[in-house]
Amino acid sequence: VPFRIADAARRIRHVFVRDLLLEAQIGIHDHEQGVRQRLRINLDLSVVDDHPLPADRIEHVVCYQEVVDQTTAIVGRGHVNLVETLAEEIAQGIL
């Protein structure tokens, strides 16, 4: 998938979630098993806006709260060994 840069003419918007702090069970080492670690999560989504402008309606935009809620649910599912795996799960969940 090509990188999409915000572009009003092409109706590409960016949605940012910055510095979301969550407690996660993550890690491969013995001392990481069964404990929670604080993660700082930053998300950057490129979104194609296919609604006519001006679209001053909540159902026409990505809801930040839904992105945060989905991310929180994924992190809360249980232990994950690798941060890369968790990142993939979050990406798949919010896309």
PDB file of C-alpha atoms in Angstrom:
ATOM      1  CA  VAL A   1       0.000   0.000   0.000  1.00  0.00           C
ATOM      2  CA  PRO A   2       1.545   3.338  -0.959  1.00  0.00           C
ATOM      3  CA  PHE A   3       2.168   5.878   1.788  1.00  0.00           C
ATOM      4  CA  ARG A   4      -0.669   8.393   1.919  1.00  0.00           C
ATOM      5  CA  ILE A   5       0.124  11.943   2.892  1.00  0.00           C
ATOM      6  CA  ALA A   6      -2.718  14.190   4.048  1.00  0.00           C
ATOM      7  CA  ASP A   7      -4.100  15.922   0.995  1.00  0.00           C
ATOM      8  CA  ALA A   8      -7.373  17.887   1.041  1.00  0.00           C
ATOM      9  CA  ALA A   9      -7.742  17.739  -2.760  1.00  0.00           C
ATOM     10  CA  ARG A  10      -7.568  13.929  -2.681  1.00  0.00           C
ATOM     11  CA  ARG A  11      -9.608  13.852   0.561  1.00  0.00           C
ATOM     12  CA  ILE A  12      -6.945  12.068   2.567  1.00  0.00           C
ATOM     13  CA  ARG A  13      -7.014  12.931   6.248  1.00  0.00           C
ATOM     14  CA  HIS A  14      -4.803  11.879   9.126  1.00  0.00           C
ATOM     15  CA  VAL A  15      -6.065  10.717  12.492  1.00  0.00           C
ATOM     16  CA  PHE A  16      -3.560  10.873  15.335  1.00  0.00           C
ATOM     17  CA  VAL A  17      -3.698   9.348  18.794  1.00  0.00           C
ATOM     18  CA  ARG A  18      -0.707  10.461  20.832  1.00  0.00           C
ATOM     19  CA  ASP A  19       0.775   9.173  24.070  1.00  0.00           C
ATOM     20  CA  LEU A  20      -1.949   6.673  24.937  1.00  0.00           C
ATOM     21  CA  LEU A  21      -0.697   5.042  28.153  1.00  0.00           C
ATOM     22  CA  LEU A  22      -1.879   1.481  28.767  1.00  0.00           C
ATOM     23  CA  GLU A  23      -0.823  -1.353  31.046  1.00  0.00           C
ATOM     24  CA  ALA A  24       0.067  -4.480  29.053  1.00  0.00           C
ATOM     25  CA  GLN A  25       1.243  -7.993  29.675  1.00  0.00           C
ATOM     26  CA  ILE A  26       4.098  -8.191  27.228  1.00  0.00           C
ATOM     27  CA  GLY A  27       7.557  -9.673  26.957  1.00  0.00           C
ATOM     28  CA  ILE A  28       9.517 -12.882  26.429  1.00  0.00           C
ATOM     29  CA  HIS A  29      11.711 -12.860  29.529  1.00  0.00           C
ATOM     30  CA  ASP A  30      10.843 -14.714  32.725  1.00  0.00           C
ATOM     31  CA  HIS A  31      10.645 -11.486  34.737  1.00  0.00           C
ATOM     32  CA  GLU A  32       8.058 -10.140  32.255  1.00  0.00           C
ATOM     33  CA  GLN A  33       5.671 -13.062  32.660  1.00  0.00           C
ATOM     34  CA  GLY A  34       2.583 -12.367  34.775  1.00  0.00           C
ATOM     35  CA  VAL A  35       3.326  -8.673  35.267  1.00  0.00           C
ATOM     36  CA  ARG A  36       1.976  -5.574  33.614  1.00  0.00           C
ATOM     37  CA  GLN A  37       4.190  -3.004  31.935  1.00  0.00           C
ATOM     38  CA  ARG A  38       3.274   0.514  30.913  1.00  0.00           C
ATOM     39  CA  LEU A  39       3.188   1.091  27.161  1.00  0.00           C
ATOM     40  CA  ARG A  40       3.038   4.444  25.391  1.00  0.00           C
ATOM     41  CA  ILE A  41       1.161   3.997  22.126  1.00  0.00           C
ATOM     42  CA  ASN A  42       1.093   6.472  19.246  1.00  0.00           C
ATOM     43  CA  LEU A  43      -1.153   5.866  16.253  1.00  0.00           C
ATOM     44  CA  ASP A  44      -1.182   7.590  12.871  1.00  0.00           C
ATOM     45  CA  LEU A  45      -3.988   6.604  10.497  1.00  0.00           C
ATOM     46  CA  SER A  46      -4.410   7.778   6.901  1.00  0.00           C
ATOM     47  CA  VAL A  47      -8.100   7.935   6.109  1.00  0.00           C
ATOM     48  CA  VAL A  48      -9.813   8.492   2.766  1.00  0.00           C
ATOM     49  CA  ASP A  49     -12.752  10.832   3.332  1.00  0.00           C
ATOM     50  CA  ASP A  50     -15.360   9.840   0.746  1.00  0.00           C
ATOM     51  CA  HIS A  51     -18.135  12.110   2.035  1.00  0.00           C
ATOM     52  CA  PRO A  52     -19.049  15.440   0.424  1.00  0.00           C
ATOM     53  CA  LEU A  53     -17.623  18.534   2.074  1.00  0.00           C
ATOM     54  CA  PRO A  54     -18.462  20.035   4.457  1.00  0.00           C
ATOM     55  CA  ALA A  55     -19.251  16.836   6.305  1.00  0.00           C
ATOM     56  CA  ASP A  56     -19.817  18.233   9.778  1.00  0.00           C
ATOM     57  CA  ARG A  57     -21.313  14.935  10.939  1.00  0.00           C
ATOM     58  CA  ILE A  58     -19.764  12.491  13.404  1.00  0.00           C
ATOM     59  CA  GLU A  59     -20.729   9.442  11.328  1.00  0.00           C
ATOM     60  CA  HIS A  60     -18.553  10.804   8.482  1.00  0.00           C
ATOM     61  CA  VAL A  61     -15.298  10.778  10.427  1.00  0.00           C
ATOM     62  CA  VAL A  62     -13.129   8.314  12.284  1.00  0.00           C
ATOM     63  CA  CYS A  63     -14.091   8.408  15.943  1.00  0.00           C
ATOM     64  CA  TYR A  64     -10.976   8.821  18.075  1.00  0.00           C
ATOM     65  CA  GLN A  65     -12.741   7.222  21.038  1.00  0.00           C
ATOM     66  CA  GLU A  66     -13.477   4.080  19.025  1.00  0.00           C
ATOM     67  CA  VAL A  67      -9.812   3.859  17.986  1.00  0.00           C
ATOM     68  CA  VAL A  68      -8.723   4.227  21.625  1.00  0.00           C
ATOM     69  CA  ASP A  69     -11.347   1.732  22.843  1.00  0.00           C
ATOM     70  CA  GLN A  70     -10.344  -0.865  20.231  1.00  0.00           C
ATOM     71  CA  THR A  71      -6.650  -0.429  21.050  1.00  0.00           C
ATOM     72  CA  THR A  72      -7.360  -0.721  24.778  1.00  0.00           C
ATOM     73  CA  ALA A  73      -9.371  -3.911  24.223  1.00  0.00           C
ATOM     74  CA  ILE A  74      -6.596  -5.496  22.145  1.00  0.00           C
ATOM     75  CA  VAL A  75      -3.933  -4.661  24.723  1.00  0.00           C
ATOM     76  CA  GLY A  76      -6.189  -6.021  27.488  1.00  0.00           C
ATOM     77  CA  ARG A  77      -6.746  -9.439  25.881  1.00  0.00           C
ATOM     78  CA  GLY A  78      -3.762 -11.008  27.591  1.00  0.00           C
ATOM     79  CA  HIS A  79      -0.071 -11.705  27.329  1.00  0.00           C
ATOM     80  CA  VAL A  80       1.775 -11.073  24.058  1.00  0.00           C
ATOM     81  CA  ASN A  81       5.421 -11.985  23.659  1.00  0.00           C
ATOM     82  CA  LEU A  82       6.533  -9.362  21.139  1.00  0.00           C
ATOM     83  CA  VAL A  83       5.724  -5.675  20.794  1.00  0.00           C
ATOM     84  CA  GLU A  84       5.776  -6.229  17.013  1.00  0.00           C
ATOM     85  CA  THR A  85       2.950  -8.755  17.352  1.00  0.00           C
ATOM     86  CA  LEU A  86       0.941  -6.344  19.478  1.00  0.00           C
ATOM     87  CA  ALA A  87       1.472  -3.567  16.917  1.00  0.00           C
ATOM     88  CA  GLU A  88       0.192  -5.839  14.124  1.00  0.00           C
ATOM     89  CA  GLU A  89      -2.860  -6.816  16.171  1.00  0.00           C
ATOM     90  CA  ILE A  90      -3.665  -3.168  16.854  1.00  0.00           C
ATOM     91  CA  ALA A  91      -3.220  -2.258  13.178  1.00  0.00           C
ATOM     92  CA  GLN A  92      -5.510  -5.072  12.050  1.00  0.00           C
ATOM     93  CA  GLY A  93      -8.064  -4.255  14.733  1.00  0.00           C
ATOM     94  CA  ILE A  94      -8.419  -0.568  13.935  1.00  0.00           C
ATOM     95  CA  LEU A  95      -8.222  -0.870  10.160  1.00  0.00           C
TER      96      LEU A  95
END
